[in-house]
Short mmCIF file of N, CA and C and ligand atoms in Angstrom, two decimals:
data_model
loop_
_atom_site.label_atom_id
_atom_site.label_comp_id
_atom_site.label_asym_id
_atom_site.label_seq_id
_atom_site.Cartn_x
_atom_site.Cartn_y
_atom_site.Cartn_z
N UNK A 1 4.03 -5.71 -4.65
CA UNK A 1 4.14 -7.14 -2.93
C UNK A 1 3.08 -5.97 -2.59
N UNK A 2 2.35 -6.07 -1.47
CA UNK A 2 1.59 -5.79 -0.99
C UNK A 2 2.46 -4.67 0.64
N UNK A 3 2.52 -3.96 0.96
CA UNK A 3 3.14 -3.45 2.37
C UNK A 3 2.06 -3.10 3.19
N UNK A 4 2.06 -3.73 4.44
CA UNK A 4 1.17 -3.11 5.51
C UNK A 4 1.48 -2.62 6.67
N UNK A 5 0.81 -1.96 7.63
CA UNK A 5 1.39 -1.10 8.52
C UNK A 5 2.19 -1.69 9.09
N UNK A 6 1.85 -3.03 9.38
CA UNK A 6 2.70 -3.80 10.16
C UNK A 6 3.95 -4.31 9.97
N UNK A 7 4.30 -4.18 8.67
CA UNK A 7 5.65 -5.16 8.13
C UNK A 7 6.77 -3.36 8.09
N UNK A 8 5.88 -1.90 8.37
CA UNK A 8 6.90 -0.85 8.43
C UNK A 8 7.81 -0.18 9.79
N UNK A 9 8.95 -0.02 9.53
CA UNK A 9 9.30 0.93 10.73
C UNK A 9 8.94 1.98 11.43
N UNK A 10 8.27 2.79 10.08
CA UNK A 10 8.09 4.13 10.74
C UNK A 10 8.95 4.92 10.45
N UNK A 11 10.18 4.56 9.99
CA UNK A 11 10.67 5.33 9.56
C UNK A 11 10.34 6.53 7.99
N UNK A 12 10.76 7.77 7.85
CA UNK A 12 9.97 8.72 7.10
C UNK A 12 10.50 7.98 5.55
N UNK A 13 9.87 8.67 4.86
CA UNK A 13 10.60 8.52 3.74
C UNK A 13 10.67 9.71 2.96
N UNK A 14 11.83 10.17 1.60
CA UNK A 14 12.18 11.26 1.65
C UNK A 14 12.43 11.04 0.38
N UNK A 15 11.51 12.24 -0.48
CA UNK A 15 11.80 12.09 -2.36
C UNK A 15 12.49 13.11 -2.31
N UNK A 16 13.93 13.06 -2.97
CA UNK A 16 14.19 14.22 -3.43
C UNK A 16 14.77 14.22 -5.02
N UNK A 17 15.14 15.41 -5.99
CA UNK A 17 15.45 14.91 -7.31
C UNK A 17 15.06 16.35 -7.54
N UNK A 18 14.87 16.27 -9.00
CA UNK A 18 15.36 17.67 -9.73
C UNK A 18 14.13 18.38 -9.84
N UNK A 19 13.47 19.96 -10.03
CA UNK A 19 12.09 19.89 -10.17
C UNK A 19 11.50 19.07 -11.42
N UNK A 20 10.32 18.87 -11.13
CA UNK A 20 9.64 17.83 -11.92
C UNK A 20 9.51 16.82 -12.34
N UNK A 21 10.06 15.86 -11.05
CA UNK A 21 10.48 14.63 -11.44
C UNK A 21 9.08 13.98 -10.70
N UNK A 22 8.35 14.57 -10.70
CA UNK A 22 6.94 14.04 -9.79
C UNK A 22 7.18 13.90 -8.28
N UNK A 23 8.22 14.70 -7.39
CA UNK A 23 8.02 14.57 -5.98
C UNK A 23 6.97 14.00 -5.25
N UNK A 24 6.34 15.23 -5.48
CA UNK A 24 4.53 15.76 -4.57
C UNK A 24 3.61 15.09 -5.27
N UNK A 25 3.31 14.27 -6.00
CA UNK A 25 2.32 13.41 -6.63
C UNK A 25 2.68 12.33 -6.55
N UNK A 26 3.75 11.80 -6.51
CA UNK A 26 4.10 10.49 -5.77
C UNK A 26 4.30 10.15 -4.73
N UNK A 27 4.95 11.53 -4.10
CA UNK A 27 4.73 10.96 -2.65
C UNK A 27 3.21 11.10 -1.94
N UNK A 28 2.68 12.21 -2.87
CA UNK A 28 1.14 12.02 -1.58
C UNK A 28 0.72 10.22 -1.98
N UNK A 29 0.59 9.82 -3.08
CA UNK A 29 -0.09 8.92 -3.35
C UNK A 29 0.41 7.64 -2.48
N UNK A 30 2.05 7.82 -2.53
CA UNK A 30 2.77 6.75 -1.76
C UNK A 30 2.54 6.91 -0.09
N UNK A 31 2.53 8.32 0.44
CA UNK A 31 1.46 8.38 1.75
C UNK A 31 0.60 7.92 2.27
N UNK A 32 -0.45 8.11 0.96
CA UNK A 32 -1.96 7.36 1.19
C UNK A 32 -1.62 5.40 0.87
N UNK A 33 -0.82 5.25 -0.03
CA UNK A 33 -0.30 3.76 0.41
C UNK A 33 0.06 2.94 1.47
N UNK A 34 0.79 3.74 2.26
CA UNK A 34 1.79 3.30 3.82
C UNK A 34 0.63 3.99 4.61
N UNK A 35 0.00 4.67 4.70
CA UNK A 35 -0.85 5.12 5.43
C UNK A 35 -0.32 6.64 6.57
N UNK A 36 0.89 7.07 5.79
CA UNK A 36 2.06 7.86 6.50
C UNK A 36 1.30 9.47 6.47
N UNK A 37 1.69 10.56 6.97
CA UNK A 37 1.24 11.58 6.86
C UNK A 37 2.22 12.42 5.58
N UNK A 38 1.89 13.12 4.53
CA UNK A 38 2.64 13.51 3.12
C UNK A 38 2.76 15.19 3.58
N UNK A 39 3.87 15.39 3.25
CA UNK A 39 4.49 16.83 4.04
C UNK A 39 5.05 17.13 2.35
N UNK A 40 4.74 18.36 1.87
CA UNK A 40 5.77 18.98 1.02
C UNK A 40 5.84 20.32 1.61
N UNK A 41 7.36 20.32 1.31
CA UNK A 41 7.91 20.92 1.81
C UNK A 41 7.71 22.67 1.59
N UNK A 42 7.38 22.05 0.08
CA UNK A 42 7.08 23.94 -0.80
C UNK A 42 6.00 24.69 0.31
N UNK A 43 4.99 23.60 0.18
CA UNK A 43 3.75 23.81 0.83
C UNK A 43 3.96 24.79 2.38
N UNK A 44 4.66 23.53 2.98
CA UNK A 44 4.66 23.95 4.46
C UNK A 44 4.90 25.21 4.72
N UNK A 45 6.47 25.90 4.33
CA UNK A 45 6.68 26.81 4.06
C UNK A 45 5.61 27.91 3.50
N UNK A 46 5.24 27.59 2.33
CA UNK A 46 4.23 28.89 1.81
C UNK A 46 3.08 29.42 2.55
N UNK A 47 2.66 27.89 3.97
CA UNK A 47 1.59 27.95 4.68
C UNK A 47 2.03 28.70 5.66
N UNK A 48 3.13 28.39 6.25
CA UNK A 48 4.09 29.12 7.41
C UNK A 48 4.36 30.31 7.07
N UNK A 49 4.52 30.90 6.16
CA UNK A 49 5.26 32.47 5.47
C UNK A 49 4.11 32.96 5.10
N UNK A 50 2.90 32.18 4.72
CA UNK A 50 2.26 33.11 3.77
C UNK A 50 2.31 33.88 2.57
N UNK A 51 3.27 33.05 2.10
CA UNK A 51 4.09 33.35 0.80
C UNK A 51 3.87 32.44 0.12
N UNK A 52 3.55 32.96 -1.35
CA UNK A 52 4.10 31.49 -2.68
C UNK A 52 5.48 31.68 -2.72
N UNK A 53 6.41 30.50 -2.34
CA UNK A 53 7.76 30.58 -2.89
C UNK A 53 8.15 31.54 -3.66
N UNK A 54 7.92 31.58 -4.77
CA UNK A 54 8.27 32.80 -6.05
C UNK A 54 8.18 34.32 -4.81
N UNK A 55 7.25 34.39 -4.50
CA UNK A 55 7.25 35.43 -3.79
C UNK A 55 8.04 35.39 -2.82
N UNK A 56 8.78 34.67 -1.44
CA UNK A 56 9.75 34.35 -0.80
C UNK A 56 11.33 34.50 -1.74
N UNK A 57 11.30 34.06 -2.39
CA UNK A 57 12.19 34.15 -3.43
C UNK A 57 12.30 36.04 -3.49
N UNK A 58 11.41 36.78 -4.26
CA UNK A 58 11.48 37.84 -4.64
C UNK A 58 11.63 39.35 -4.03
N UNK A 59 11.18 38.62 -2.65
CA UNK A 59 10.68 39.57 -1.13
C UNK A 59 12.17 39.11 -0.36
N UNK A 60 12.33 38.19 -0.29
CA UNK A 60 13.45 37.88 0.90
C UNK A 60 14.64 37.38 -0.03
N UNK A 61 13.84 36.87 -0.55
CA UNK A 61 15.84 36.51 -1.44
C UNK A 61 16.40 35.35 -1.16
N UNK A 62 16.99 34.25 -2.15
CA UNK A 62 17.44 33.11 -1.96
C UNK A 62 17.92 32.43 -0.45
N UNK A 63 18.23 33.10 -0.23
CA UNK A 63 18.90 33.08 1.26
C UNK A 63 17.96 32.66 1.98
N UNK A 64 17.31 33.31 2.20
CA UNK A 64 16.05 34.06 3.47
C UNK A 64 15.12 32.17 3.00
N UNK A 65 15.25 31.97 1.67
CA UNK A 65 13.90 30.68 1.70
C UNK A 65 15.13 29.60 2.77
N UNK A 66 16.27 29.70 1.33
CA UNK A 66 17.04 27.84 2.03
C UNK A 66 17.09 27.78 3.95
N UNK A 67 17.55 29.01 4.49
CA UNK A 67 16.94 28.93 5.68
C UNK A 67 16.08 28.74 6.43
N UNK A 68 15.00 29.15 5.60
CA UNK A 68 13.45 28.60 6.14
C UNK A 68 13.59 26.51 5.78
N UNK A 69 14.28 26.24 4.57
CA UNK A 69 13.97 25.01 4.41
C UNK A 69 15.11 24.19 5.74
N UNK A 70 15.82 24.52 5.94
CA UNK A 70 17.09 24.14 7.09
C UNK A 70 16.36 23.80 7.70
N UNK A 71 15.45 25.52 8.76
CA UNK A 71 14.63 25.14 9.79
C UNK A 71 13.59 23.97 9.93
N UNK A 72 12.71 23.68 8.34
CA UNK A 72 11.76 22.75 8.67
C UNK A 72 12.39 21.47 8.50
N UNK A 73 13.66 21.07 7.90
CA UNK A 73 14.47 20.16 7.49
C UNK A 73 14.44 19.34 9.21
N UNK A 74 14.88 20.70 9.66
CA UNK A 74 15.36 19.72 11.01
C UNK A 74 14.11 19.19 12.08
N UNK A 75 12.98 20.49 12.14
CA UNK A 75 11.65 19.70 12.58
C UNK A 75 11.67 18.66 11.84
N UNK A 76 11.48 17.99 10.75
CA UNK A 76 10.56 17.22 10.47
C UNK A 76 11.37 15.34 10.77
N UNK A 77 12.71 15.91 10.64
CA UNK A 77 13.76 14.52 10.92
C UNK A 77 13.33 14.63 12.39
N UNK A 78 12.45 15.11 13.31
CA UNK A 78 12.22 14.59 14.63
C UNK A 78 11.10 13.75 14.32
N UNK A 79 10.48 13.95 14.06
CA UNK A 79 9.08 13.09 13.74
C UNK A 79 8.97 12.00 12.98
N UNK A 80 8.01 10.76 12.69
CA UNK A 80 8.02 9.46 12.16
C UNK A 80 6.70 9.46 11.16
N UNK A 81 6.41 8.61 10.15
CA UNK A 81 5.48 8.44 9.57
C UNK A 81 5.58 9.28 8.76
N UNK A 82 6.30 9.87 7.95
CA UNK A 82 6.13 10.62 6.57
C UNK A 82 6.58 10.34 5.36
N UNK A 83 5.66 10.98 4.49
CA UNK A 83 6.64 10.85 3.38
C UNK A 83 6.66 12.40 3.19
N UNK A 84 8.09 12.75 2.66
CA UNK A 84 7.97 13.83 2.87
C UNK A 84 8.63 14.50 1.26
N UNK A 85 7.89 14.86 0.52
CA UNK A 85 8.26 15.13 -0.72
C UNK A 85 8.84 16.56 -0.79
N UNK A 86 10.42 16.71 -0.89
CA UNK A 86 11.42 18.10 -0.88
C UNK A 86 11.25 19.37 -1.81
N UNK A 87 11.83 20.77 -1.84
CA UNK A 87 11.97 21.36 -3.01
C UNK A 87 13.17 21.00 -3.43
N UNK A 88 13.64 20.82 -4.87
CA UNK A 88 15.02 20.17 -5.29
C UNK A 88 15.59 20.33 -4.98
N UNK A 89 16.38 21.99 -4.30
CA UNK A 89 17.91 21.63 -3.77
C UNK A 89 18.14 21.34 -2.44
N UNK A 90 16.79 20.99 -1.49
CA UNK A 90 16.51 21.00 -0.40
C UNK A 90 17.88 19.82 0.54
N UNK A 91 17.62 18.59 -0.09
CA UNK A 91 18.38 17.77 0.16
C UNK A 91 19.94 17.38 -0.38
N UNK A 92 19.94 18.89 -1.26
CA UNK A 92 21.37 18.68 -1.54
C UNK A 92 22.63 19.38 -0.40
N UNK A 93 21.81 19.96 0.36
CA UNK A 93 22.47 20.87 1.30
C UNK A 93 23.13 20.19 2.53
N UNK A 94 24.03 19.97 2.79
CA UNK A 94 24.42 19.05 3.58
C UNK A 94 23.76 18.39 4.92
N UNK A 95 23.88 19.71 5.25
CA UNK A 95 23.25 19.38 7.17
C UNK A 95 21.58 18.98 6.73
N UNK A 96 20.99 19.17 5.79
CA UNK A 96 19.29 19.14 5.74
C UNK A 96 19.16 17.32 5.37
N UNK A 97 20.52 16.33 4.71
CA UNK A 97 20.45 15.83 3.94
C UNK A 97 20.79 14.82 5.60
N UNK A 98 21.67 15.56 6.71
CA UNK A 98 21.64 14.52 8.01
C UNK A 98 21.27 14.92 8.70
N UNK A 99 19.86 15.94 8.67
CA UNK A 99 18.99 15.93 9.48
C UNK A 99 17.90 14.94 9.53
N UNK A 100 18.07 14.84 7.55
CA UNK A 100 16.33 14.21 7.57
C UNK A 100 17.08 12.59 6.97
N UNK A 101 17.84 12.03 6.64
CA UNK A 101 18.76 10.73 6.72
C UNK A 101 18.33 10.27 7.97
N UNK A 102 18.77 10.58 9.11
CA UNK A 102 19.10 10.32 10.32
C UNK A 102 17.83 8.98 10.50
N UNK A 103 16.67 9.48 10.03
CA UNK A 103 15.30 9.04 10.54
C UNK A 103 14.49 8.42 9.56
N UNK A 104 15.57 8.33 8.09
CA UNK A 104 14.14 8.36 6.80
C UNK A 104 15.24 7.68 5.72
N UNK A 105 14.23 7.24 5.09
CA UNK A 105 15.46 6.19 3.69
C UNK A 105 14.78 7.60 2.77
N UNK A 106 15.62 7.42 2.08
CA UNK A 106 16.36 8.60 0.91
C UNK A 106 15.76 8.39 -0.64
N UNK A 107 14.81 8.52 -0.86
CA UNK A 107 14.76 8.31 -2.66
C UNK A 107 15.33 9.32 -3.56
N UNK A 108 16.23 9.09 -4.85
CA UNK A 108 15.93 10.40 -5.46
C UNK A 108 15.10 10.03 -6.84
N UNK A 109 14.49 10.68 -7.55
CA UNK A 109 13.48 10.70 -8.68
C UNK A 109 14.38 11.21 -9.52
N UNK A 110 14.77 10.35 -10.68
CA UNK A 110 15.01 10.83 -12.13
C UNK A 110 14.06 10.69 -13.37
N UNK A 111 13.93 11.87 -14.33
CA UNK A 111 13.76 11.77 -15.48
C UNK A 111 14.97 12.72 -16.41
N UNK A 112 14.52 12.70 -17.91
CA UNK A 112 16.17 13.11 -18.58
C UNK A 112 15.28 14.76 -18.82
N UNK A 113 16.39 15.53 -18.97
CA UNK A 113 16.40 17.08 -18.90
C UNK A 113 14.82 17.10 -20.29
N UNK A 114 15.59 16.52 -20.68
CA UNK A 114 14.00 17.12 -22.03
C UNK A 114 12.69 16.73 -21.13
N UNK A 115 12.12 15.45 -20.68
CA UNK A 115 10.81 15.31 -19.66
C UNK A 115 10.83 16.21 -18.86
N UNK A 116 11.71 16.94 -18.11
CA UNK A 116 11.91 18.39 -17.27
C UNK A 116 11.31 19.30 -17.82
N UNK A 117 12.01 18.95 -18.70
CA UNK A 117 11.70 20.11 -19.72
C UNK A 117 9.93 20.46 -19.52
N UNK A 118 9.85 19.51 -20.31
CA UNK A 118 8.24 19.41 -21.02
C UNK A 118 7.20 19.60 -19.41
N UNK A 119 7.85 18.68 -18.78
CA UNK A 119 6.74 19.13 -17.74
C UNK A 119 7.06 19.99 -16.68
N UNK A 120 7.98 20.40 -16.73
CA UNK A 120 7.90 22.14 -15.77
C UNK A 120 7.54 23.53 -16.86
N UNK A 121 7.84 23.63 -18.12
CA UNK A 121 6.84 24.65 -18.96
C UNK A 121 5.29 24.12 -19.36
N UNK A 122 4.68 22.85 -19.24
CA UNK A 122 3.79 22.97 -18.94
C UNK A 122 2.95 22.70 -17.49
N UNK A 123 3.53 23.12 -17.05
CA UNK A 123 2.99 23.00 -15.48
C UNK A 123 2.58 24.40 -15.00
N UNK A 124 1.06 24.62 -15.12
CA UNK A 124 1.08 25.83 -14.67
C UNK A 124 0.76 26.19 -13.74
N UNK A 125 0.43 25.61 -12.36
CA UNK A 125 0.51 25.66 -11.17
C UNK A 125 1.60 26.05 -10.18
N UNK A 126 2.59 25.22 -10.42
CA UNK A 126 3.79 25.63 -9.71
C UNK A 126 5.02 26.92 -10.41
N UNK A 127 4.92 27.94 -9.98
CA UNK A 127 5.82 29.28 -10.11
C UNK A 127 7.15 28.79 -10.20
N UNK A 128 8.24 28.78 -10.64
CA UNK A 128 9.30 28.15 -10.19
C UNK A 128 10.51 28.89 -10.80
N UNK A 129 10.68 29.82 -9.52
CA UNK A 129 11.58 31.22 -9.19
C UNK A 129 13.13 31.08 -10.14
N UNK A 130 13.69 29.90 -9.98
CA UNK A 130 14.65 29.44 -10.36
C UNK A 130 14.73 29.37 -12.06
N UNK A 131 13.38 28.98 -12.89
CA UNK A 131 13.19 29.07 -13.68
C UNK A 131 12.74 30.26 -14.40
N UNK A 132 12.93 31.44 -13.99
CA UNK A 132 11.92 32.13 -14.23
C UNK A 132 12.39 33.21 -15.60
N UNK A 133 12.69 33.85 -16.54
CA UNK A 133 12.77 34.77 -17.45
C UNK A 133 12.66 33.78 -18.85
N UNK A 134 13.55 33.73 -19.83
CA UNK A 134 13.29 33.01 -21.16
C UNK A 134 14.09 32.19 -21.19
N UNK A 135 14.04 31.11 -22.25
CA UNK A 135 14.95 30.18 -22.22
C UNK A 135 14.93 29.06 -20.72
N UNK A 136 13.88 28.52 -20.60
CA UNK A 136 14.09 27.93 -18.87
C UNK A 136 15.39 26.36 -19.23
N UNK A 137 14.83 26.18 -20.89
CA UNK A 137 15.41 24.99 -20.85
C UNK A 137 16.63 25.47 -20.85
N UNK A 138 17.36 26.16 -21.03
CA UNK A 138 19.03 26.36 -20.83
C UNK A 138 19.29 26.42 -19.53
N UNK A 139 18.18 26.99 -18.20
CA UNK A 139 18.52 26.81 -16.88
C UNK A 139 18.33 25.55 -16.38
N UNK A 140 17.18 24.87 -16.81
CA UNK A 140 17.60 23.59 -16.46
C UNK A 140 18.50 22.86 -16.87
N UNK A 141 19.30 22.71 -18.13
CA UNK A 141 20.20 21.69 -18.02
C UNK A 141 20.75 22.09 -17.26
N UNK A 142 21.61 23.65 -17.47
CA UNK A 142 22.88 24.16 -16.39
C UNK A 142 22.54 23.55 -14.76
N UNK A 143 21.18 23.27 -14.54
CA UNK A 143 21.36 23.58 -13.09
C UNK A 143 21.00 21.84 -12.68
N UNK A 144 20.46 21.24 -13.70
CA UNK A 144 20.80 19.22 -13.66
C UNK A 144 22.25 19.10 -13.65
N UNK A 145 23.22 19.32 -14.41
CA UNK A 145 24.09 19.41 -14.72
C UNK A 145 25.18 19.44 -13.37
N UNK A 146 24.75 20.90 -12.82
CA UNK A 146 25.50 21.15 -11.25
C UNK A 146 25.28 20.07 -10.21
N UNK A 147 24.06 19.92 -10.06
CA UNK A 147 23.55 19.15 -9.04
C UNK A 147 23.72 17.40 -9.12
N UNK A 148 23.24 16.59 -10.37
CA UNK A 148 22.94 15.46 -10.64
C UNK A 148 23.95 14.24 -9.45
N UNK A 149 24.81 15.20 -9.39
CA UNK A 149 26.12 14.37 -8.47
C UNK A 149 25.32 14.34 -7.57
N UNK A 150 24.73 15.06 -6.89
CA UNK A 150 24.55 15.60 -5.23
C UNK A 150 22.85 14.46 -5.20
N UNK A 151 22.46 14.23 -6.40
CA UNK A 151 21.12 13.42 -6.36
C UNK A 151 22.10 12.10 -6.49
N UNK A 152 22.73 11.76 -7.10
CA UNK A 152 23.00 9.96 -7.62
C UNK A 152 23.50 9.78 -6.11
N UNK A 153 24.16 10.88 -5.46
CA UNK A 153 24.21 10.52 -3.57
C UNK A 153 22.91 9.67 -2.75
N UNK A 154 22.00 9.34 -3.59
CA UNK A 154 20.66 8.72 -2.77
C UNK A 154 19.89 7.72 -3.77
N UNK A 155 19.43 7.03 -3.31
CA UNK A 155 18.51 5.53 -3.65
C UNK A 155 18.10 6.30 -4.75
N UNK A 156 18.35 5.92 -5.80
CA UNK A 156 17.75 6.56 -7.83
C UNK A 156 16.80 5.76 -8.12
N UNK A 157 15.26 6.35 -8.26
CA UNK A 157 14.21 6.07 -8.81
C UNK A 157 14.23 6.44 -10.15
N UNK A 158 13.70 5.47 -11.62
CA UNK A 158 13.71 6.20 -12.47
C UNK A 158 12.00 6.40 -13.39
N UNK A 159 11.48 7.80 -13.50
CA UNK A 159 10.51 8.00 -14.00
C UNK A 159 9.77 8.06 -15.16
N UNK A 160 11.05 7.94 -15.91
CA UNK A 160 10.89 8.10 -17.47
C UNK A 160 9.99 7.10 -17.76
N UNK A 161 8.73 7.93 -18.24
CA UNK A 161 7.91 6.21 -19.10
C UNK A 161 7.18 5.72 -18.11
N UNK A 162 7.36 5.84 -16.76
CA UNK A 162 5.78 5.70 -15.81
C UNK A 162 5.25 6.54 -15.71
N UNK A 163 3.80 5.54 -14.97
CA UNK A 163 2.70 6.33 -14.38
C UNK A 163 3.41 6.34 -12.91
N UNK A 164 2.28 7.45 -12.15
CA UNK A 164 2.83 8.03 -11.09
C UNK A 164 2.66 6.40 -10.43
N UNK A 165 1.44 6.09 -10.45
CA UNK A 165 1.40 4.67 -9.49
C UNK A 165 2.31 3.60 -9.77
N UNK A 166 3.01 4.01 -11.18
CA UNK A 166 4.00 2.95 -11.51
C UNK A 166 5.49 3.33 -10.73
N UNK A 167 5.87 4.40 -10.36
CA UNK A 167 6.39 4.64 -9.80
C UNK A 167 6.33 4.48 -8.28
N UNK A 168 5.12 4.45 -7.84
CA UNK A 168 4.91 4.60 -6.16
C UNK A 168 5.12 3.22 -6.03
N UNK A 169 4.66 1.99 -7.12
CA UNK A 169 4.70 0.68 -6.96
C UNK A 169 6.43 0.43 -6.68
N UNK A 170 7.41 0.90 -7.54
CA UNK A 170 8.76 0.74 -7.39
C UNK A 170 9.38 0.43 -5.98
N UNK A 171 8.50 2.56 -5.47
CA UNK A 171 8.88 2.89 -4.19
C UNK A 171 8.44 1.66 -3.32
N UNK A 172 7.18 0.94 -2.95
CA UNK A 172 6.89 0.38 -1.83
C UNK A 172 7.56 -0.92 -1.93
N UNK A 173 8.24 -1.74 -3.14
CA UNK A 173 9.28 -2.63 -3.41
C UNK A 173 10.22 -2.53 -2.59
N UNK A 174 10.66 -1.04 -2.90
CA UNK A 174 11.96 -1.16 -2.47
C UNK A 174 11.97 -0.90 -0.59
N UNK A 175 11.08 -0.11 -0.29
CA UNK A 175 10.88 -0.05 1.02
C UNK A 175 10.59 -1.48 1.47
N UNK A 176 9.57 -2.20 1.19
CA UNK A 176 9.54 -3.55 1.52
C UNK A 176 10.53 -4.53 1.75
N UNK A 177 11.84 -4.45 0.54
CA UNK A 177 12.77 -5.07 0.45
C UNK A 177 13.41 -4.88 1.35
N UNK A 178 13.46 -3.07 2.09
CA UNK A 178 14.37 -2.76 2.81
C UNK A 178 14.09 -3.12 4.52
N UNK A 179 12.73 -3.39 4.37
CA UNK A 179 12.11 -3.93 5.45
C UNK A 179 12.39 -5.15 6.10
N UNK A 180 12.36 -6.02 5.11
CA UNK A 180 12.22 -7.36 5.14
C UNK A 180 13.62 -8.00 6.22
C1 LIG B 1 14.12 24.73 -6.01
C2 LIG B 1 12.73 23.65 -6.03
C3 LIG B 1 11.79 24.31 -5.83
C4 LIG B 1 11.27 25.26 -4.82
C5 LIG B 1 12.09 26.11 -5.05
C6 LIG B 1 13.63 26.19 -5.38
C7 LIG B 1 15.14 24.27 -6.45
O1 LIG B 1 10.58 22.90 -5.87
O2 LIG B 1 11.42 24.43 -3.48
O3 LIG B 1 11.44 27.21 -6.33
O4 LIG B 1 16.16 24.62 -5.96
O5 LIG B 1 15.45 23.07 -7.43
P1 LIG B 1 10.25 21.50 -6.89
O6 LIG B 1 11.52 21.10 -6.67
O7 LIG B 1 9.14 20.78 -5.56
O8 LIG B 1 9.93 22.22 -7.84
#
């Protein structure tokens, strides 16, 4: 189903989900299709604070990074017509979820732990501090178990076996149904 600007309310679309589920790639294309601004929270933080996420973790600690995410969640919740790809834990913190849900529809992208291991270990661009060190697959499985209930609170979208364009189409159809 095609979706035109006149059909939509302008509410933000928030993408959450585990690292490697495709939030940024899907979000970028979805924003293009909706005529919305695309925001990647990790990228905004990196630009704003002048350091890569893994450097922030290393130099200032994870708690400082989580505060940066919380401040950004409040800001973004005040604007509209944005597709927001959130860092993997941002929406699991209740105040962030509240700030962004008020004016947004939230979808969680899902992939199996096996696919996540394959995607993140192949990703040579994003350095993920929580998966640093040996045996990232062990960390991924542990974190996945810890977080799955949190992600399950949002409307799920399976990405397994789908291309980015196919996931975007699923999202466009869901948004159109919600706006109808
Ligand atoms: C994190 C996910 C990362 C980034 C940071 C922490 C997490 O974002 O925010 O490394 O706790 O899941 P992606 O989900 O975009 O990889």
